[in-house]
Amino acid sequence: MDILDKMVAEGNERFWGFLGCRYIKGNEKEVQIALTAGEHHTNSMGIIHGGVLTSLMDQAMGMVATAAMAVDSCVTTNLNVHFLAPMKQGELMVTATVLHQAGRSLTAQSEIRDASGTLGCMATATFRVARSKTPSTESKG
């Protein structure tokens, strides 16, 4: 089982599952996830809560960072978000890509688009290795 599949399988009982994320595809350069945003994802103005959008981008970027660095896990050390257009209930597609990698750190970017292709927000983040691959993890591949 590759690292992204493992993250998704273990995520159903964690925040990933709570949000309702779906894994679309991914590798060490790009990850795509999606969310069918419902009323429970909205704020008092009826648009998707900024915390939901931020969490989605952080999740996708963390996944691509973990895959790119080929580690068991990494943590977000910096996160910058730009909200560009209100997102409404419905399908949201999140794409994250690697911008720069050096040693134990990686910088990624992410964006969220709705079903019509409107860019709702974008983010950049820096990640640091939390746990390198352990020999037992590598042998289970």
XYZ file of C-alpha atoms in Angstrom:
141
model
C 0.000 0.000 0.000
C 1.521 3.326 -0.975
C 1.707 6.245 1.425
C -1.273 8.153 -0.027
C -3.530 5.089 0.034
C -2.484 4.470 3.643
C -3.286 8.070 4.627
C -6.749 7.803 3.069
C -7.486 4.400 4.631
C -6.506 5.610 8.098
C -8.209 8.982 7.630
C -11.817 7.848 7.694
C -11.843 7.865 11.498
C -9.975 11.189 11.685
C -10.522 14.780 10.545
C -10.388 13.675 6.882
C -13.516 11.567 7.383
C -15.197 14.195 9.557
C -14.864 16.751 6.743
C -16.042 14.266 4.119
C -12.917 14.361 1.927
C -12.506 12.094 -1.093
C -9.194 11.091 -2.610
C -9.154 11.533 -6.385
C -5.549 10.874 -7.386
C -2.011 11.659 -6.420
C 1.691 11.093 -6.625
C 4.881 12.765 -5.387
C 4.214 15.872 -7.528
C 0.458 16.480 -7.337
C -2.520 15.435 -5.213
C -6.199 15.974 -5.940
C -8.933 15.579 -3.361
C -12.593 16.599 -3.432
C -15.449 17.465 -1.131
C -19.183 17.591 -1.684
C -19.800 20.665 0.459
C -23.106 20.630 2.305
C -24.981 22.961 4.607
C -22.937 21.756 7.582
C -19.809 23.166 5.854
C -21.256 26.697 5.623
C -20.929 29.745 7.836
C -23.645 32.199 8.918
C -23.550 33.868 5.475
C -24.378 30.585 3.730
C -20.980 30.207 2.047
C -18.399 27.519 2.742
C -16.583 28.310 5.984
C -13.006 29.522 5.529
C -11.848 26.946 8.058
C -13.199 24.158 5.872
C -11.453 25.563 2.793
C -8.198 26.053 4.692
C -8.376 22.530 6.093
C -8.917 21.073 2.628
C -5.889 22.863 1.193
C -3.715 21.988 4.203
C -4.760 18.340 3.858
C -3.973 18.152 0.132
C -0.636 19.932 0.538
C 0.290 17.696 3.474
C -0.451 14.652 1.361
C 1.699 15.797 -1.558
C 4.484 16.791 0.853
C 4.425 13.397 2.559
C 4.496 11.596 -0.800
C 7.237 13.832 -2.242
C 9.488 13.418 0.788
C 8.661 9.681 1.032
C 8.193 9.862 4.800
C 5.659 8.526 7.286
C 4.436 12.013 8.186
C 5.151 15.700 8.051
C 3.711 18.751 9.809
C 2.664 22.182 8.595
C 5.040 24.881 9.831
C 3.612 27.822 7.871
C 0.329 28.319 6.001
C -0.787 31.315 3.910
C -4.324 31.469 2.518
C -5.943 33.823 0.026
C -9.752 33.774 -0.254
C -10.669 34.934 -3.769
C -14.348 34.115 -4.322
C -17.115 32.723 -2.100
C -17.612 28.986 -2.442
C -21.116 27.535 -2.233
C -22.504 24.101 -1.508
C -21.629 21.485 -4.100
C -18.522 19.877 -5.543
C -15.155 21.371 -4.637
C -11.912 20.163 -6.223
C -8.628 20.698 -4.403
C -5.290 20.438 -6.194
C -1.924 20.609 -4.436
C 1.522 20.650 -6.041
C 5.118 20.827 -4.865
C 6.877 24.178 -5.333
C 10.240 23.572 -3.647
C 11.951 20.854 -1.673
C 15.161 21.094 0.352
C 16.319 18.646 2.985
C 13.630 18.053 5.608
C 11.405 20.910 4.363
C 9.029 21.293 1.442
C 6.865 24.163 0.154
C 3.610 23.380 -1.641
C 0.757 25.311 -3.211
C -2.926 24.487 -3.406
C -6.149 25.807 -4.906
C -9.847 25.059 -4.662
C -12.245 25.333 -7.593
C -15.978 24.731 -7.689
C -17.813 22.653 -10.300
C -17.934 25.620 -12.709
C -14.161 26.111 -12.448
C -14.266 29.250 -10.305
C -11.083 29.679 -8.264
C -12.267 30.191 -4.696
C -9.011 30.236 -2.800
C -5.342 29.391 -2.955
C -2.647 28.714 -0.406
C 1.010 28.021 0.079
C 2.468 26.103 2.984
C 5.768 24.811 4.283
C 6.056 21.326 5.759
C 8.754 19.658 7.824
C 9.405 15.952 8.254
C 7.884 14.691 11.496
C 8.784 11.008 11.081
C 11.030 9.462 8.467
C 10.110 6.063 7.102
C 10.820 3.299 9.548
C 12.318 0.009 8.351
C 9.081 -1.819 9.295
C 7.019 0.613 7.191
C 9.262 0.136 4.153
C 9.014 -3.663 4.309
C 5.178 -3.606 4.296
C 5.063 -1.838 0.898
